[in-house]
Tab-separated table of C-alpha atoms in Angstrom:
chain	number	residue	atom	x	y	z
A	1	ALA	CA	-53.130	92.574	18.675
A	2	LEU	CA	-55.868	93.358	20.804
A	3	VAL	CA	-56.460	93.285	24.331
A	4	LEU	CA	-59.177	92.341	26.403
A	5	ASP	CA	-60.488	94.908	28.591
A	6	THR	CA	-63.348	93.969	31.056
A	7	GLY	CA	-63.315	97.877	32.222
A	8	ALA	CA	-63.576	99.132	28.940
A	9	THR	CA	-67.344	100.168	27.849
A	10	ASP	CA	-65.709	100.411	24.065
A	11	HIS	CA	-63.469	99.546	22.167
A	12	MET	CA	-60.287	102.294	22.141
A	13	PHE	CA	-57.383	101.597	19.603
A	14	GLY	CA	-53.434	103.141	19.421
A	15	GLU	CA	-52.805	101.250	16.285
A	16	GLY	CA	-54.369	102.930	13.315
A	17	ALA	CA	-52.844	100.787	10.531
A	18	LEU	CA	-55.692	98.796	12.127
A	19	TYR	CA	-58.441	100.547	11.012
A	20	PHE	CA	-60.088	99.904	7.585
A	21	GLN	CA	-61.273	102.570	7.900
A	22	ARG	CA	-61.771	105.712	9.747
A	23	ARG	CA	-64.193	108.892	10.446
A	24	ARG	CA	-62.671	112.194	11.736
A	25	LYS	CA	-64.384	113.134	15.073
A	26	ARG	CA	-62.830	114.665	17.454
A	27	GLY	CA	-63.153	113.937	21.316
A	28	TYR	CA	-61.446	113.551	25.054
A	29	ILE	CA	-63.190	111.163	27.685
A	30	GLU	CA	-61.988	110.339	30.955
A	31	THR	CA	-60.634	107.010	32.088
A	32	ALA	CA	-58.990	105.233	34.991
A	33	GLY	CA	-55.104	105.086	33.282
A	34	ALA	CA	-52.376	107.739	34.343
A	35	GLY	CA	-53.207	111.154	32.918
A	36	GLY	CA	-56.543	110.797	33.349
A	37	GLY	CA	-58.072	110.782	30.073
A	38	LEU	CA	-57.993	110.467	26.176
A	39	VAL	CA	-58.389	112.646	22.943
A	40	VAL	CA	-60.215	110.636	20.686
A	41	GLU	CA	-58.544	111.470	17.206
A	42	GLU	CA	-61.151	109.749	14.982
A	43	TYR	CA	-62.986	106.509	15.426
A	44	GLY	CA	-63.366	103.836	12.543
A	45	ASP	CA	-64.000	100.380	11.450
A	46	CYS	CA	-61.342	97.285	11.433
A	47	PHE	CA	-61.687	94.084	9.899
A	48	VAL	CA	-59.657	90.842	11.287
A	49	ALA	CA	-58.475	87.257	10.998
A	50	ALA	CA	-58.588	86.189	13.836
A	51	PRO	CA	-57.615	82.114	14.724
A	52	VAL	CA	-60.512	80.139	15.979
A	53	LEU	CA	-59.805	77.391	19.060
A	54	GLY	CA	-58.952	74.216	16.737
A	55	GLY	CA	-58.311	75.471	13.866
A	56	GLY	CA	-58.368	78.646	11.235
A	57	GLU	CA	-59.562	81.452	11.261
A	58	ALA	CA	-62.892	83.759	11.447
A	59	PRO	CA	-63.612	87.347	9.783
A	60	MET	CA	-64.130	89.100	12.525
A	61	MET	CA	-65.282	93.604	11.936
A	62	ILE	CA	-64.695	95.848	14.860
A	63	LYS	CA	-67.379	98.711	14.394
A	64	ASP	CA	-67.237	102.280	15.987
A	65	THR	CA	-63.683	102.011	17.517
A	66	MET	CA	-62.156	105.223	19.274
A	67	TYR	CA	-58.489	105.956	18.211
A	68	CYS	CA	-56.180	106.860	20.399
A	69	LYS	CA	-53.119	107.997	19.364
A	70	ASP	CA	-51.983	108.327	22.153
A	71	LEU	CA	-52.823	104.779	23.454
A	72	GLN	CA	-50.365	102.083	23.639
A	73	LEU	CA	-52.402	98.678	23.180
A	74	ASN	CA	-55.278	97.715	21.341
A	75	LEU	CA	-57.984	97.921	24.110
A	76	LEU	CA	-60.798	95.136	23.445
A	77	SER	CA	-64.422	95.520	25.463
A	78	ALA	CA	-65.271	92.784	26.909
A	79	ASP	CA	-69.389	94.818	27.965
A	80	ARG	CA	-69.155	95.558	24.471
A	81	LEU	CA	-69.218	92.056	23.728
A	82	MET	CA	-71.260	90.630	25.711
A	83	ARG	CA	-73.832	93.228	24.937
A	84	ASN	CA	-73.398	92.783	21.211
A	85	GLY	CA	-74.335	88.430	21.989
A	86	TRP	CA	-70.546	87.289	22.614
A	87	LYS	CA	-70.071	85.485	25.587
A	88	VAL	CA	-65.947	86.079	27.796
A	89	LYS	CA	-64.587	83.034	29.373
A	90	LEU	CA	-61.930	83.730	31.316
A	91	ASP	CA	-59.877	80.680	32.833
A	92	MET	CA	-57.001	79.941	34.273
A	93	ASN	CA	-55.791	77.565	31.709
A	94	ASP	CA	-58.212	78.202	28.747
A	95	SER	CA	-59.522	81.200	27.820
A	96	PHE	CA	-61.852	82.595	24.415
A	97	LEU	CA	-64.336	84.902	22.827
A	98	ILE	CA	-67.727	83.102	21.886
A	99	THR	CA	-69.412	84.066	18.658
A	100	PRO	CA	-72.749	84.892	18.815
A	101	GLU	CA	-72.536	81.705	15.575
A	102	GLY	CA	-70.859	79.902	18.602
A	103	LYS	CA	-66.940	80.409	16.816
A	104	LYS	CA	-64.675	80.512	19.836
A	105	LEU	CA	-61.341	82.186	19.553
A	106	LYS	CA	-58.480	81.709	21.341
A	107	LEU	CA	-57.357	84.428	23.467
A	108	GLN	CA	-53.681	83.964	24.685
A	109	ARG	CA	-51.891	85.206	27.897
A	110	ALA	CA	-49.820	87.424	28.721
A	111	LYS	CA	-46.701	87.294	31.303
A	112	ASN	CA	-47.646	89.680	32.828
A	113	GLY	CA	-51.880	88.373	32.866
A	114	LEU	CA	-52.942	90.048	30.023
A	115	ARG	CA	-55.441	88.110	27.981
A	116	TYR	CA	-55.264	89.392	23.998
A	117	LEU	CA	-56.293	88.138	20.590
A	118	LYS	CA	-53.479	87.825	17.648
A	119	VAL	CA	-54.508	89.608	15.063
A	120	ARG	CA	-54.353	90.016	11.638
A	121	ASP	CA	-55.369	92.158	9.097
A	122	GLY	CA	-58.618	90.307	8.028
A	123	THR	CA	-58.395	91.494	4.149
A	124	LYS	CA	-55.733	89.803	3.451
A	125	ALA	CA	-56.531	87.271	4.863
A	126	PHE	CA	-59.957	86.873	3.641
A	127	GLY	CA	-60.797	89.821	0.826
A	128	ARG	CA	-62.571	92.925	0.186
A	129	GLU	CA	-65.643	90.678	-0.788
A	130	GLN	CA	-65.746	88.483	3.032
A	131	TYR	CA	-65.116	92.420	4.424
A	132	ARG	CA	-68.474	93.579	2.528
A	133	ALA	CA	-70.334	90.320	3.174
A	134	VAL	CA	-69.232	90.849	7.471
A	135	ALA	CA	-70.281	94.746	7.100
A	136	ALA	CA	-73.492	93.933	6.286
A	137	SER	CA	-74.036	91.155	8.807
A	138	SER	CA	-75.087	91.983	12.065
A	139	ALA	CA	-74.096	89.240	13.821
A	140	GLN	CA	-70.456	88.970	13.074
A	141	ALA	CA	-69.861	93.381	13.732
A	142	VAL	CA	-68.273	94.338	16.519
A	143	GLY	CA	-70.489	97.318	16.414
A	144	VAL	CA	-72.929	99.140	19.013
A	145	THR	CA	-75.979	101.027	17.768
A	146	GLY	CA	-76.402	104.567	17.771
A	147	TYR	CA	-79.563	104.426	19.705
A	148	GLU	CA	-77.705	101.047	22.229
A	149	LEU	CA	-74.484	104.383	22.458
A	150	GLU	CA	-77.645	107.066	23.112
A	151	ARG	CA	-78.796	105.104	26.476
A	152	LEU	CA	-75.245	104.356	27.365
A	153	TRP	CA	-74.352	108.394	27.888
A	154	HIS	CA	-78.560	109.193	29.144
A	155	VAL	CA	-77.368	105.775	32.350
A	156	LYS	CA	-73.586	107.659	32.883
A	157	LEU	CA	-74.936	111.307	33.023
A	158	GLY	CA	-77.057	110.468	35.543
A	159	HIS	CA	-80.638	109.356	33.001
A	160	LEU	CA	-80.430	112.980	31.119
A	161	SER	CA	-83.186	114.139	28.170
A	162	ARG	CA	-82.195	112.908	25.295
A	163	ALA	CA	-83.045	116.929	24.592
A	164	THR	CA	-80.141	117.666	26.804
A	165	LEU	CA	-78.277	114.996	26.149
A	166	GLN	CA	-78.072	116.368	22.440
A	167	ALA	CA	-76.952	119.640	23.594
A	168	LEU	CA	-74.324	118.423	25.246
A	169	GLN	CA	-73.119	116.826	22.207
A	170	THR	CA	-73.735	120.042	19.446
A	171	TYR	CA	-72.657	122.280	21.766
A	172	HIS	CA	-70.796	121.703	24.624
A	173	ASN	CA	-68.229	118.884	22.945
A	174	VAL	CA	-68.887	116.807	25.971
A	175	VAL	CA	-69.966	113.313	24.147
A	176	ASN	CA	-68.894	115.127	20.342
A	177	TYR	CA	-67.159	111.500	19.688
A	178	ALA	CA	-70.567	109.772	20.553
A	179	VAL	CA	-73.248	109.630	16.824
A	180	PHE	CA	-76.700	109.252	18.469
A	181	PRO	CA	-79.625	108.645	15.432
A	182	LYS	CA	-81.109	111.369	14.512
A	183	ASP	CA	-84.966	109.144	14.516
A	184	PRO	CA	-86.454	109.976	18.660
A	185	GLY	CA	-88.095	106.660	18.220
A	186	GLY	CA	-84.332	105.275	19.813
A	187	PHE	CA	-84.314	103.287	23.385
A	188	PHE	CA	-87.227	102.906	26.179
A	189	CYS	CA	-85.821	103.710	30.038
A	190	LYS	CA	-87.161	101.297	31.713
A	191	ILE	CA	-86.156	104.072	35.855
A	192	CYS	CA	-87.034	106.454	33.637
A	193	ASP	CA	-90.273	105.307	32.780
A	194	ALA	CA	-91.138	103.748	36.560
A	195	SER	CA	-90.237	107.810	38.052
A	196	LYS	CA	-92.703	109.580	36.038
A	197	LYS	CA	-95.402	107.605	36.533
A	198	ARG	CA	-98.669	108.756	39.502
A	199	ALA	CA	-101.169	106.906	41.522
A	200	ALA	CA	-104.398	107.730	39.536
A	201	PRO	CA	-107.189	109.849	42.404
A	202	LYS	CA	-108.675	107.796	44.728
A	203	LYS	CA	-112.274	107.921	44.278
A	204	ASN	CA	-113.596	109.408	47.163
A	205	THR	CA	-116.965	107.203	48.865
A	206	PRO	CA	-119.382	107.988	51.561
């Protein structure tokens, strides 16, 4: 099951069996939970089948998910879902996720109040051909682009420059589980742009 987390900025799973493929990338992240931090062993992609409201299942590709073996739950970030065009509806009676295509995925409610999405292995439900089709579809992929990830760290670390972010990633292992694109023509920060603007010199009039 995938537990909806309204406070997490990234998907973090503790169940390694959910991953269709994983890539080695160690790191460390600060969290608000017990212990104050988690070790990211790897990151990877998960392909699951999620129940659709009214019957049936929908394929769901969850890209670039952090694998933390010490995590007891599989946390699905509501913030990251919404940044990728999904909608989240939480209600006392009915709660569900709405995909960019308009499909409603039913959220279950646990006794402790947590909302979770009951899923199963997507390759067993739909086959590998469907996996390839969904992996190529940006609309169904609940991932985050390299530029979005770079923008997120740019804001989190106080609007650092691109060069400083890359130095932190390369030499200091601060964001060593993040993958930033090499192309410098990425995101545009309106705040940084506004802070660097200067007023044109006024002409002296007689």
